[in-house]
Amino acid sequence: MTELNETALNELVGRVLGDLGGAVSVPLVRIGDALDLYKTLKEIGPSTADEFADAAGCSPRYVREWLAAQAASGYVRYENGRFSLTPEQAFVFAEPDSPVNLIGAFDTAAAMAENQPKVQAAFKTGRGVAWGDQAGCMFCAVARLFRPGYVNALVQDWLPAMDGVVDKLKAGATVADVGCGHGLSTILMAQAFPHSRFTGYDFHPDSIAAATAHARSHDLANVRFEVGRAQDFNGRDFDLITCFDCLHDMGDPKAAATHIRQALKHDGTWMVVEPMAGDKLEDNINPVGRLYYSASTMICIPTSLAQETGLALGAQAGEKRLAEVIRSGGFTRVRRAAETPLNMVLEAT
C-alpha cells in the first residue's frame, strides 16, 4: 500500500468538507430566497430567532435551525444572541441588482444535481441532453445566474467598449440578440436605446414565450422575440448582433458564425460574451474554472451534443479557440474588448 502523506490527506479532507458544507447549503439558500428570509432579515435588522420567525411568518423551530446553519456558513451574522446581515452578506443574498448576487448560482446548482441521471446516462452513450429536456427549469436558473452581470455591465461597460456601436444605437440601429434565452439582455438594450430596434432569437420556444411576456411587462415597443436557430434565424442587414454566454452551447457554432456574418451589414459588429477562460487547462485551475468546468459538464456539453454536429466547445473554450470559430465564419478581426472576473467580451468585424 502506498504510504499516505498525512498533511496532504488532511488538507484534501478539509477541502472536501468545505465543499460538502457548500453543497448542503444549496437547498437552505434557496429556501431563504423563496421565503424572503434574507430580505426580511435585512429589513428588520439584528433580531433574535423568535423575533425573526415572527417577522417572516415562519415556524420558529425551523427558522432557528436555518439561522444556525446560515451563521455557521458565514452567510448571516450572529452576535450576542441576535442575527443580522452585514452589508456584504446583503449584497450577495438580499439585493437582486447587486453585481455579486449569487442566488441564481444556487438555483443552477440545484438544477445540475437534478439533471444528474440524464447526464450520467449520456456519459455512456455519448449523446446529448437537449436544453428543453434538462431537469427542472434549467433555463430559468441560468437566466437568473447571468442577470446580475448583464444588469451591471452590459449597457454601462460592454457596449461602450465596441467601436462605434453606442453611437449607432443612439441614432437608431437594428440589432439581433441571438440565443437570447429569457430576453434579459435584449430588454436591457431596448430600454437603454429606444431609437433602435431589437429582435431576440432563441431555439427554445418556452424561453421565447418567457421573453415575450417579460417585454410586455415593460411595455416596450422596440423589441420582439422569435423562435430561431443561430445558423438560420430570419433577418438581414443588422448593425449589431449579440450572443451572450451561448456560442459555446451551440451544436454548430461555425455555421452560426457564417450565418451571423451574412446577416450583418458590411460594417456591422458581432459582440460575443463568453465565460472567462484561459486557453489551456493549466490556466483554468482556479475557482472560476472549477465552477465553469462543472457547469459545462452538466449543462453546456450535453446541450451542444444534442444538436447538429455537436462541436461541444465547452464553457472554458478559451479566447483562442473562440476566435478560430468566429473567424471561420468570415470575420477578419477579433479582439477582446472588455472583461470581468466571469466573462470576456469579444468584438468581431
Coordinates of C-alpha atoms in Angstrom, one line a residue:
M1 CA 0.0 0.0 0.0
T2 CA 1.3 3.4 -0.9
E3 CA 2.3 5.4 2.1
L4 CA -0.1 8.4 2.8
N5 CA 1.1 11.9 3.3
E6 CA -0.9 12.8 6.3
T7 CA -0.6 16.6 5.8
A8 CA -1.7 16.3 2.2
L9 CA -4.6 14.0 3.2
N10 CA -5.8 16.3 5.9
E11 CA -5.7 19.3 3.5
L12 CA -7.8 17.3 1.0
V13 CA -10.3 16.2 3.6
G14 CA -10.6 19.8 4.8
R15 CA -11.3 21.0 1.2
V16 CA -13.9 18.3 0.7
L17 CA -15.6 19.1 4.0
G18 CA -15.8 22.7 2.9
D19 CA -17.2 21.7 -0.4
L20 CA -19.8 19.5 1.3
G21 CA -20.8 22.4 3.5
G22 CA -21.4 24.4 0.4
A23 CA -23.3 21.6 -1.3
V24 CA -25.7 21.1 1.6
S25 CA -26.3 24.8 1.8
V26 CA -27.9 24.9 -1.7
P27 CA -31.5 24.0 -0.5
L28 CA -31.2 26.2 2.5
V29 CA -30.2 29.2 0.5
R30 CA -33.0 28.6 -2.0
I31 CA -35.5 28.3 0.9
G32 CA -34.2 31.6 2.2
D33 CA -34.7 33.2 -1.1
A34 CA -38.1 31.7 -1.8
L35 CA -39.5 32.7 1.6
D36 CA -37.8 36.1 1.5
L37 CA -35.8 35.3 4.7
Y38 CA -32.8 37.3 3.6
K39 CA -34.9 40.2 2.5
T40 CA -36.8 40.2 5.9
L41 CA -33.6 39.9 7.9
K42 CA -32.1 42.9 6.0
E43 CA -35.3 44.9 6.7
I44 CA -35.7 44.2 10.4
G45 CA -32.0 44.3 11.4
P46 CA -30.5 42.4 14.4
S47 CA -33.1 40.2 15.9
T48 CA -33.5 37.0 17.9
A49 CA -34.6 33.9 16.1
D50 CA -38.1 34.1 17.5
E51 CA -38.4 37.8 16.5
F52 CA -37.2 37.0 13.0
A53 CA -39.5 34.0 12.7
D54 CA -42.5 36.2 13.7
A55 CA -41.5 38.8 11.1
A56 CA -41.0 36.2 8.4
G57 CA -44.3 34.4 9.2
C58 CA -42.5 31.1 9.6
S59 CA -42.2 28.3 12.2
P60 CA -39.7 29.4 15.0
R61 CA -38.2 25.9 15.2
Y62 CA -37.4 25.7 11.5
V63 CA -36.1 29.3 11.5
R64 CA -33.8 28.7 14.4
E65 CA -32.1 25.8 12.7
W66 CA -31.9 27.7 9.4
L67 CA -30.3 30.7 11.0
A68 CA -27.8 28.5 12.8
A69 CA -26.8 26.8 9.5
Q70 CA -26.5 30.2 7.8
A71 CA -24.4 31.6 10.7
A72 CA -22.1 28.5 10.5
S73 CA -21.7 29.1 6.8
G74 CA -20.9 32.8 7.3
Y75 CA -24.0 33.8 5.3
V76 CA -25.6 35.7 8.2
R77 CA -24.0 37.3 11.3
Y78 CA -24.6 36.0 14.8
E79 CA -23.7 38.2 17.8
N80 CA -25.0 38.4 21.3
G81 CA -27.9 36.2 20.6
R82 CA -29.1 38.2 17.6
F83 CA -28.9 37.5 13.9
S84 CA -28.4 40.1 11.1
L85 CA -27.0 40.6 7.6
T86 CA -23.8 42.6 7.2
P87 CA -23.8 44.9 4.2
E88 CA -21.6 42.4 2.3
Q89 CA -23.9 39.5 3.1
A90 CA -26.9 41.5 2.0
F91 CA -25.1 42.4 -1.3
V92 CA -24.8 38.7 -2.1
F93 CA -28.1 37.4 -0.8
A94 CA -30.7 40.2 -0.5
E95 CA -30.1 42.7 -3.3
P96 CA -31.3 41.4 -6.7
D97 CA -29.5 44.0 -8.7
S98 CA -26.2 43.6 -6.9
P99 CA -23.3 42.6 -9.3
V100 CA -22.5 39.8 -6.9
N101 CA -25.9 38.5 -6.2
L102 CA -25.4 34.7 -6.3
I103 CA -28.8 33.3 -5.7
G104 CA -29.0 32.3 -9.4
A105 CA -25.9 30.2 -8.9
F106 CA -27.6 28.2 -6.2
D107 CA -30.6 27.7 -8.4
T108 CA -28.3 26.4 -11.2
A109 CA -26.5 24.1 -8.8
A110 CA -29.8 22.6 -7.8
A111 CA -30.9 22.1 -11.4
M112 CA -27.5 20.5 -12.1
A113 CA -28.0 18.0 -9.3
E114 CA -31.5 17.2 -10.5
N115 CA -30.0 16.7 -14.0
Q116 CA -27.5 14.0 -12.9
P117 CA -29.4 10.9 -14.1
K118 CA -29.8 12.2 -17.7
V119 CA -26.2 13.4 -17.9
Q120 CA -24.9 10.2 -16.3
A121 CA -26.6 8.2 -18.9
A122 CA -25.1 10.4 -21.6
F123 CA -21.6 9.6 -20.3
K124 CA -22.2 6.0 -21.6
T125 CA -24.0 6.8 -24.9
G126 CA -22.1 10.0 -25.9
R127 CA -25.5 11.5 -26.8
G128 CA -26.6 14.9 -25.6
V129 CA -29.3 16.2 -23.3
A130 CA -31.4 18.8 -25.1
W131 CA -31.7 22.2 -23.5
G132 CA -35.5 21.9 -23.1
D133 CA -35.2 18.3 -21.7
Q134 CA -32.9 19.1 -18.8
A135 CA -34.2 18.7 -15.3
G136 CA -36.2 21.4 -13.6
C137 CA -36.3 24.9 -15.0
M138 CA -32.6 24.9 -16.0
F139 CA -33.1 27.8 -18.4
C140 CA -34.9 29.8 -15.6
A141 CA -31.9 29.2 -13.3
V142 CA -29.3 30.1 -15.9
A143 CA -31.2 33.3 -16.8
R144 CA -31.2 34.3 -13.1
L145 CA -27.5 33.4 -12.8
F146 CA -26.4 35.7 -15.6
R147 CA -28.8 38.6 -14.7
P148 CA -26.5 40.5 -12.2
G149 CA -23.7 40.6 -14.8
Y150 CA -25.9 41.9 -17.6
V151 CA -27.7 44.4 -15.4
N152 CA -24.4 45.9 -14.1
A153 CA -22.1 45.7 -17.2
L154 CA -23.9 45.3 -20.5
V155 CA -25.0 48.9 -21.1
Q156 CA -22.5 50.5 -18.8
D157 CA -19.3 48.9 -20.0
W158 CA -19.6 46.2 -22.7
L159 CA -21.5 48.1 -25.4
P160 CA -19.3 51.2 -25.0
A161 CA -16.2 49.0 -25.5
M162 CA -17.4 48.2 -29.0
D163 CA -16.0 50.6 -31.7
G164 CA -18.7 53.0 -32.7
V165 CA -21.6 50.8 -31.6
V166 CA -23.1 53.1 -29.0
D167 CA -23.4 56.0 -31.5
K168 CA -25.3 53.7 -33.9
L169 CA -27.6 52.5 -31.1
K170 CA -28.4 56.1 -30.0
A171 CA -29.1 57.1 -33.6
G172 CA -31.2 54.1 -34.3
A173 CA -29.8 50.7 -35.2
T174 CA -31.1 47.2 -36.0
V175 CA -30.0 44.6 -33.5
A176 CA -30.3 40.8 -33.2
D177 CA -29.7 39.1 -29.9
V178 CA -29.1 35.5 -30.8
G179 CA -29.5 32.9 -28.2
C180 CA -31.4 35.4 -26.1
G181 CA -33.0 32.9 -23.6
H182 CA -35.5 34.8 -21.4
G183 CA -34.6 38.0 -23.2
L184 CA -33.0 39.9 -20.3
S185 CA -30.0 41.1 -22.4
T186 CA -32.4 42.1 -25.2
I187 CA -34.7 44.1 -23.0
L188 CA -31.8 45.9 -21.2
M189 CA -30.5 47.1 -24.6
A190 CA -34.0 48.0 -25.8
Q191 CA -34.6 50.1 -22.6
A192 CA -31.3 51.9 -23.0
F193 CA -31.6 52.7 -26.7
P194 CA -35.3 53.5 -27.5
H195 CA -34.5 54.6 -31.1
S196 CA -33.1 51.2 -32.0
R197 CA -35.0 48.0 -32.9
F198 CA -34.2 44.7 -31.2
T199 CA -35.1 41.2 -32.1
G200 CA -34.3 38.3 -29.8
Y201 CA -33.9 34.8 -31.2
D202 CA -33.7 31.5 -29.4
F203 CA -34.2 27.9 -30.4
H204 CA -36.1 27.1 -27.2
P205 CA -39.9 28.1 -27.6
D206 CA -40.5 28.2 -23.9
S207 CA -37.7 30.7 -23.4
I208 CA -39.1 32.9 -26.2
A209 CA -42.5 32.8 -24.6
A210 CA -41.0 33.9 -21.3
A211 CA -39.0 36.7 -23.1
T212 CA -42.1 37.9 -24.8
A213 CA -44.1 38.1 -21.6
H214 CA -41.1 39.9 -20.0
A215 CA -41.1 42.5 -22.8
R216 CA -44.8 43.1 -22.5
S217 CA -44.5 43.7 -18.7
H218 CA -42.1 46.5 -19.5
D219 CA -44.4 47.9 -22.3
L220 CA -41.5 48.1 -24.8
A221 CA -42.4 48.8 -28.4
N222 CA -38.9 48.4 -29.9
V223 CA -38.3 44.8 -29.0
R224 CA -39.7 41.5 -30.2
F225 CA -38.8 37.8 -29.9
E226 CA -38.8 34.9 -32.4
V227 CA -38.0 31.2 -32.3
G228 CA -34.9 30.8 -34.4
R229 CA -31.6 29.0 -34.6
A230 CA -28.3 30.7 -34.7
Q231 CA -27.4 29.2 -38.0
D232 CA -30.6 30.2 -39.9
F233 CA -32.6 32.9 -38.0
N234 CA -34.6 35.3 -40.1
G235 CA -33.5 38.9 -40.9
R236 CA -30.7 40.7 -42.6
D237 CA -28.7 43.9 -42.6
F238 CA -28.2 44.1 -38.8
D239 CA -25.9 46.8 -37.4
L240 CA -25.2 44.7 -34.3
I241 CA -25.6 41.0 -33.5
T242 CA -25.0 39.8 -29.9
C243 CA -24.5 36.4 -28.4
F244 CA -24.4 36.2 -24.6
D245 CA -23.0 33.1 -23.0
C246 CA -24.3 30.9 -25.7
L247 CA -21.8 30.4 -28.5
H248 CA -20.1 27.5 -26.7
D249 CA -23.5 25.8 -26.2
M250 CA -24.3 25.7 -29.9
G251 CA -24.2 22.4 -31.8
D252 CA -22.6 24.1 -34.9
P253 CA -21.1 27.4 -33.8
K254 CA -19.1 27.6 -37.1
A255 CA -22.3 27.6 -39.1
A256 CA -23.7 30.2 -36.7
A257 CA -20.7 32.4 -37.3
T258 CA -21.1 32.1 -41.0
H259 CA -24.8 33.0 -40.9
I260 CA -24.2 35.9 -38.5
R261 CA -21.6 37.3 -40.8
Q262 CA -24.1 37.1 -43.7
A263 CA -26.9 38.7 -41.6
L264 CA -24.7 41.7 -40.6
K265 CA -24.3 44.9 -42.7
H266 CA -20.8 45.1 -44.2
D267 CA -19.8 47.4 -41.4
G268 CA -21.7 45.6 -38.7
T269 CA -20.4 44.2 -35.4
W270 CA -20.8 40.9 -33.7
M271 CA -20.5 41.1 -29.9
V272 CA -19.7 37.7 -28.3
V273 CA -19.9 37.4 -24.5
E274 CA -18.4 34.1 -23.2
P275 CA -17.3 32.7 -19.9
M276 CA -13.8 33.9 -18.8
A277 CA -11.2 31.2 -19.5
G278 CA -7.6 30.8 -20.4
D279 CA -6.6 28.8 -23.5
K280 CA -5.1 25.9 -21.5
L281 CA -6.4 23.7 -18.7
E282 CA -3.5 24.9 -16.6
D283 CA -4.8 28.5 -16.9
N284 CA -8.2 27.5 -15.5
I285 CA -7.3 25.6 -12.4
N286 CA -8.9 28.2 -10.2
P287 CA -12.3 28.9 -8.5
V288 CA -13.8 30.3 -11.7
G289 CA -12.6 27.5 -13.8
R290 CA -13.9 25.0 -11.3
L291 CA -17.4 26.4 -11.5
Y292 CA -17.4 26.7 -15.2
Y293 CA -16.0 23.2 -15.9
S294 CA -18.6 21.7 -13.6
A295 CA -21.4 23.6 -15.2
S296 CA -20.0 22.8 -18.6
T297 CA -20.0 19.0 -17.8
M298 CA -23.6 19.1 -16.6
I299 CA -25.2 21.7 -19.0
C300 CA -23.1 23.0 -21.8
I301 CA -21.6 19.8 -23.3
P302 CA -24.9 17.9 -23.1
T303 CA -26.7 20.8 -24.7
S304 CA -24.3 21.0 -27.6
L305 CA -24.1 17.3 -28.2
A306 CA -27.9 17.2 -28.5
Q307 CA -27.6 19.4 -31.6
E308 CA -26.4 19.1 -35.2
T309 CA -22.7 18.4 -35.3
G310 CA -22.3 18.8 -31.6
L311 CA -19.0 20.6 -31.6
A312 CA -19.2 20.9 -27.8
L313 CA -16.7 23.7 -27.3
G314 CA -17.5 23.8 -23.6
A315 CA -17.7 26.8 -21.3
Q316 CA -13.9 27.0 -20.9
A317 CA -13.1 27.0 -24.6
G318 CA -10.8 30.0 -24.2
E319 CA -10.3 33.1 -26.4
K320 CA -8.0 31.4 -29.0
R321 CA -10.5 28.6 -29.8
L322 CA -13.4 31.0 -29.8
A323 CA -11.6 33.4 -32.2
E324 CA -10.9 30.4 -34.5
V325 CA -14.6 29.6 -34.6
I326 CA -15.6 33.3 -35.2
R327 CA -13.0 33.7 -38.0
S328 CA -14.3 30.5 -39.7
G329 CA -17.5 32.5 -40.4
G330 CA -15.7 35.1 -42.4
F331 CA -14.8 37.6 -39.7
T332 CA -11.3 39.1 -40.2
R333 CA -10.9 41.0 -36.9
V334 CA -11.5 39.6 -33.4
R335 CA -10.4 41.4 -30.2
R336 CA -11.2 41.2 -26.5
A337 CA -13.0 44.5 -25.9
A338 CA -13.8 44.1 -22.2
E339 CA -13.7 41.6 -19.4
T340 CA -15.0 40.8 -15.9
P341 CA -13.8 38.1 -13.5
L342 CA -16.6 35.9 -15.0
N343 CA -16.8 37.0 -18.6
M344 CA -14.8 38.0 -21.7
V345 CA -16.4 40.3 -24.3
L346 CA -15.2 39.8 -27.9
E347 CA -15.7 42.1 -30.8
A348 CA -15.8 40.7 -34.3
T349 CA -15.9 42.6 -37.6

